[in-house]
Amino acid sequence: VSTLRLDYRPPYDFAGLLAFLRNRALADVERVTDDAYARTVRLGDRTGWIRVTQTKEKDKPQLRLELSHSLLPALPALLRRVRDLFDLAARPDVIAAQLRRDPILAPLVKANPGLRVPGAFSGFEMGLRAILGQQVTVKAATTIAGRLVATLGERIATPFPALTRLSPTPARVARATVDDLAAHGI
C-alpha cells in the first residue's frame, strides 16, 4: 500500500461530501463510511483500489490517499481523478465571498462552510449514472447501476470485503444485449 497526502484550501466539508457520495455509492465498487471513501479502480490496463480519508499533518488539513501498488504506473491520471472527485482545486474563500453578496445565499454560506461540488471518478460511470437517473430517483438509479455492476463488472480482489468488482467498462456495456439490460430494470 502506498500513501499520499493531497492538499486543499480550508474550510472543507468532508463529511458533507461523503454523505453525498454515500447516497450514490455503487455496490461492490464503492464503499463510503462516516470518515472514508474507498473504491475499486481501473485506469487503462491497471486495476486496484483507493481509500481516501481526511487528516491533519503539522496543523495542515489534507486528504490521505491510500492506493494499491498496482496503480502506481497510472499515478498522474489517478491523482487527477481523485482531485476532481473531491473538488480539491476549489477556492472556498473566493466562492464564499461571491455567494455572500446574495442576501438569500449569505446565511446558507455561513451555515455550511467548505461545501464542495463532488465530481466523478469516471466520465463513463457518471454518464451511465445520469442516464439511469433520468426517469427514477437517485436511490432507484443506484440500485439499477448496482445490478449492472453485479452482472457486467469484473471481479477484483481487495483488502475490503465490500469492494469486489470493477465498474463495467464501456466496451462491456456496449456488448450487452437489450435483453441483458432489460433484465436489470432498464
Tab-separated table of C-alpha atoms in Angstrom:
chain	number	residue	atom	x	y	z
A	1	VAL	CA	0.000	0.000	0.000
A	2	SER	CA	1.220	3.475	-0.890
A	3	THR	CA	0.036	6.640	0.828
A	4	LEU	CA	-0.046	10.197	-0.478
A	5	ARG	CA	-1.256	13.428	1.076
A	6	LEU	CA	-3.374	15.804	-1.015
A	7	ASP	CA	-3.573	19.466	-0.038
A	8	TYR	CA	-6.693	21.597	-0.248
A	9	ARG	CA	-7.770	25.049	0.827
A	10	PRO	CA	-9.864	25.006	4.018
A	11	PRO	CA	-12.577	25.044	5.047
A	12	TYR	CA	-13.640	21.691	3.624
A	13	ASP	CA	-16.915	19.960	4.438
A	14	PHE	CA	-15.538	16.452	4.012
A	15	ALA	CA	-18.445	14.910	5.939
A	16	GLY	CA	-20.930	16.607	3.620
A	17	LEU	CA	-19.121	15.378	0.532
A	18	LEU	CA	-19.014	11.833	1.941
A	19	ALA	CA	-22.761	11.993	2.643
A	20	PHE	CA	-23.399	12.929	-0.990
A	21	LEU	CA	-21.190	10.084	-2.245
A	22	ARG	CA	-22.699	7.587	0.227
A	23	ASN	CA	-26.184	8.112	-1.208
A	24	ARG	CA	-24.892	7.297	-4.692
A	25	ALA	CA	-22.288	4.608	-3.972
A	26	LEU	CA	-22.192	1.681	-6.375
A	27	ALA	CA	-22.428	-1.621	-4.506
A	28	ASP	CA	-19.238	-3.690	-4.775
A	29	VAL	CA	-17.380	-0.755	-6.448
A	30	GLU	CA	-17.594	1.992	-3.794
A	31	ARG	CA	-17.828	1.996	-0.009
A	32	VAL	CA	-18.444	5.181	1.947
A	33	THR	CA	-18.311	5.333	5.736
A	34	ASP	CA	-18.570	8.297	8.104
A	35	ASP	CA	-14.875	9.058	7.638
A	36	ALA	CA	-13.675	7.368	4.427
A	37	TYR	CA	-14.342	6.781	0.743
A	38	ALA	CA	-12.985	3.625	-0.891
A	39	ARG	CA	-13.430	2.211	-4.375
A	40	THR	CA	-12.081	-0.127	-6.969
A	41	VAL	CA	-10.230	1.470	-9.868
A	42	ARG	CA	-9.472	0.691	-13.493
A	43	LEU	CA	-7.150	3.061	-15.340
A	44	GLY	CA	-6.202	1.644	-18.721
A	45	ASP	CA	-4.836	-1.824	-18.072
A	46	ARG	CA	-4.183	-1.087	-14.390
A	47	THR	CA	-6.623	-2.165	-11.701
A	48	GLY	CA	-6.602	-1.751	-7.949
A	49	TRP	CA	-8.246	0.195	-5.161
A	50	ILE	CA	-8.066	3.508	-3.316
A	51	ARG	CA	-9.173	4.770	0.079
A	52	VAL	CA	-9.477	8.474	0.968
A	53	THR	CA	-9.687	9.937	4.479
A	54	GLN	CA	-9.220	13.383	5.968
A	55	THR	CA	-6.153	14.030	8.109
A	56	LYS	CA	-4.170	16.833	9.672
A	57	GLU	CA	-0.404	16.880	9.500
A	58	LYS	CA	1.515	19.665	11.237
A	59	ASP	CA	-1.805	21.502	11.660
A	60	LYS	CA	-2.323	21.407	7.900
A	61	PRO	CA	-5.543	19.697	6.813
A	62	GLN	CA	-5.130	17.216	3.967
A	63	LEU	CA	-6.750	14.232	2.370
A	64	ARG	CA	-4.894	10.971	2.818
A	65	LEU	CA	-4.958	8.776	-0.283
A	66	GLU	CA	-4.094	5.117	0.166
A	67	LEU	CA	-3.715	3.132	-3.034
A	68	SER	CA	-2.756	-0.321	-4.120
A	69	HIS	CA	0.742	-0.582	-5.618
A	70	SER	CA	-0.789	-1.869	-8.849
A	71	LEU	CA	-1.996	1.691	-9.597
A	72	LEU	CA	1.403	3.408	-9.265
A	73	PRO	CA	2.117	3.338	-13.042
A	74	ALA	CA	-1.136	5.277	-13.551
A	75	LEU	CA	-0.497	7.744	-10.708
A	76	PRO	CA	-0.866	11.039	-12.665
A	77	ALA	CA	-4.283	10.002	-14.028
A	78	LEU	CA	-5.336	8.648	-10.638
A	79	LEU	CA	-4.400	11.868	-8.845
A	80	ARG	CA	-6.272	13.976	-11.396
A	81	ARG	CA	-9.410	11.877	-10.922
A	82	VAL	CA	-9.226	11.935	-7.115
A	83	ARG	CA	-8.635	15.700	-7.082
A	84	ASP	CA	-11.656	16.170	-9.382
A	85	LEU	CA	-13.861	13.791	-7.376
A	86	PHE	CA	-13.139	15.667	-4.145
A	87	ASP	CA	-13.061	19.159	-5.749
A	88	LEU	CA	-9.633	19.900	-4.307
A	89	ALA	CA	-8.899	22.829	-6.621
A	90	ALA	CA	-11.827	24.847	-5.242
A	91	ARG	CA	-11.175	28.234	-3.705
A	92	PRO	CA	-13.712	28.321	-0.854
A	93	ASP	CA	-12.624	31.825	0.147
A	94	VAL	CA	-13.352	33.239	-3.305
A	95	ILE	CA	-16.574	31.235	-3.686
A	96	ALA	CA	-17.890	32.258	-0.265
A	97	ALA	CA	-17.022	35.935	-0.866
A	98	GLN	CA	-19.068	35.914	-4.074
A	99	LEU	CA	-22.032	33.946	-2.689
A	100	ARG	CA	-22.212	36.089	0.476
A	101	ARG	CA	-23.171	39.052	-1.714
A	102	ASP	CA	-26.565	37.471	-2.278
A	103	PRO	CA	-28.931	38.085	0.675
A	104	ILE	CA	-30.610	34.694	0.229
A	105	LEU	CA	-27.385	32.707	-0.085
A	106	ALA	CA	-25.358	34.550	2.568
A	107	PRO	CA	-26.885	32.726	5.582
A	108	LEU	CA	-26.538	29.377	3.809
A	109	VAL	CA	-22.862	30.004	3.074
A	110	LYS	CA	-22.282	30.938	6.703
A	111	ALA	CA	-24.114	27.843	7.977
A	112	ASN	CA	-22.313	25.461	5.574
A	113	PRO	CA	-18.655	26.469	5.286
A	114	GLY	CA	-16.454	24.488	2.952
A	115	LEU	CA	-19.105	22.933	0.723
A	116	ARG	CA	-17.613	21.404	-2.403
A	117	VAL	CA	-19.039	20.239	-5.697
A	118	PRO	CA	-18.491	16.479	-5.850
A	119	GLY	CA	-17.051	15.313	-9.123
A	120	ALA	CA	-16.926	11.868	-10.653
A	121	PHE	CA	-14.097	9.381	-10.745
A	122	SER	CA	-15.012	8.234	-14.245
A	123	GLY	CA	-16.742	10.169	-17.012
A	124	PHE	CA	-18.317	6.989	-18.372
A	125	GLU	CA	-19.542	5.994	-14.925
A	126	MET	CA	-21.004	9.486	-14.428
A	127	GLY	CA	-22.739	9.329	-17.802
A	128	LEU	CA	-24.168	5.903	-17.045
A	129	ARG	CA	-25.498	7.134	-13.709
A	130	ALA	CA	-27.026	10.203	-15.373
A	131	ILE	CA	-28.797	8.086	-17.986
A	132	LEU	CA	-30.123	5.673	-15.375
A	133	GLY	CA	-31.292	8.537	-13.182
A	134	GLN	CA	-33.333	10.276	-15.885
A	135	GLN	CA	-36.620	8.604	-15.046
A	136	VAL	CA	-36.151	7.366	-11.484
A	137	THR	CA	-34.929	8.529	-8.085
A	138	VAL	CA	-31.247	8.597	-7.086
A	139	LYS	CA	-31.848	5.522	-4.930
A	140	ALA	CA	-33.516	3.595	-7.763
A	141	ALA	CA	-30.786	4.596	-10.241
A	142	THR	CA	-28.118	3.466	-7.766
A	143	THR	CA	-29.922	0.133	-7.345
A	144	ILE	CA	-30.095	-0.414	-11.116
A	145	ALA	CA	-26.434	0.593	-11.520
A	146	GLY	CA	-25.559	-1.911	-8.783
A	147	ARG	CA	-27.312	-4.646	-10.747
A	148	LEU	CA	-25.253	-3.733	-13.817
A	149	VAL	CA	-22.074	-3.878	-11.740
A	150	ALA	CA	-23.027	-7.323	-10.413
A	151	THR	CA	-23.590	-8.634	-13.936
A	152	LEU	CA	-21.146	-6.687	-16.101
A	153	GLY	CA	-18.412	-5.660	-13.658
A	154	GLU	CA	-15.234	-7.719	-13.498
A	155	ARG	CA	-14.317	-9.316	-10.166
A	156	ILE	CA	-11.322	-7.939	-8.270
A	157	ALA	CA	-9.618	-8.890	-5.015
A	158	THR	CA	-9.136	-6.076	-2.492
A	159	PRO	CA	-8.464	-5.920	1.253
A	160	PHE	CA	-12.003	-4.548	1.684
A	161	PRO	CA	-14.841	-7.102	1.827
A	162	ALA	CA	-17.303	-4.569	0.359
A	163	LEU	CA	-15.150	-3.900	-2.730
A	164	THR	CA	-15.310	-6.910	-5.029
A	165	ARG	CA	-15.962	-5.620	-8.543
A	166	LEU	CA	-14.735	-3.048	-11.011
A	167	SER	CA	-17.203	-0.719	-12.643
A	168	PRO	CA	-18.236	-2.093	-16.053
A	169	THR	CA	-16.201	-0.856	-18.997
A	170	PRO	CA	-17.866	0.969	-21.887
A	171	ALA	CA	-16.991	-1.986	-24.146
A	172	ARG	CA	-18.671	-4.465	-21.795
A	173	VAL	CA	-21.834	-2.363	-21.558
A	174	ALA	CA	-21.845	-1.937	-25.362
A	175	ARG	CA	-21.710	-5.737	-25.807
A	176	ALA	CA	-24.732	-6.247	-23.543
A	177	THR	CA	-27.924	-7.074	-25.389
A	178	VAL	CA	-31.205	-5.254	-24.939
A	179	ASP	CA	-32.445	-8.315	-23.045
A	180	ASP	CA	-29.369	-8.202	-20.774
A	181	LEU	CA	-30.119	-4.591	-19.877
A	182	ALA	CA	-33.890	-5.053	-19.603
A	183	ALA	CA	-33.331	-7.823	-17.071
A	184	HIS	CA	-31.948	-5.142	-14.726
A	185	GLY	CA	-34.953	-2.868	-14.936
A	186	ILE	CA	-33.630	-0.533	-17.607
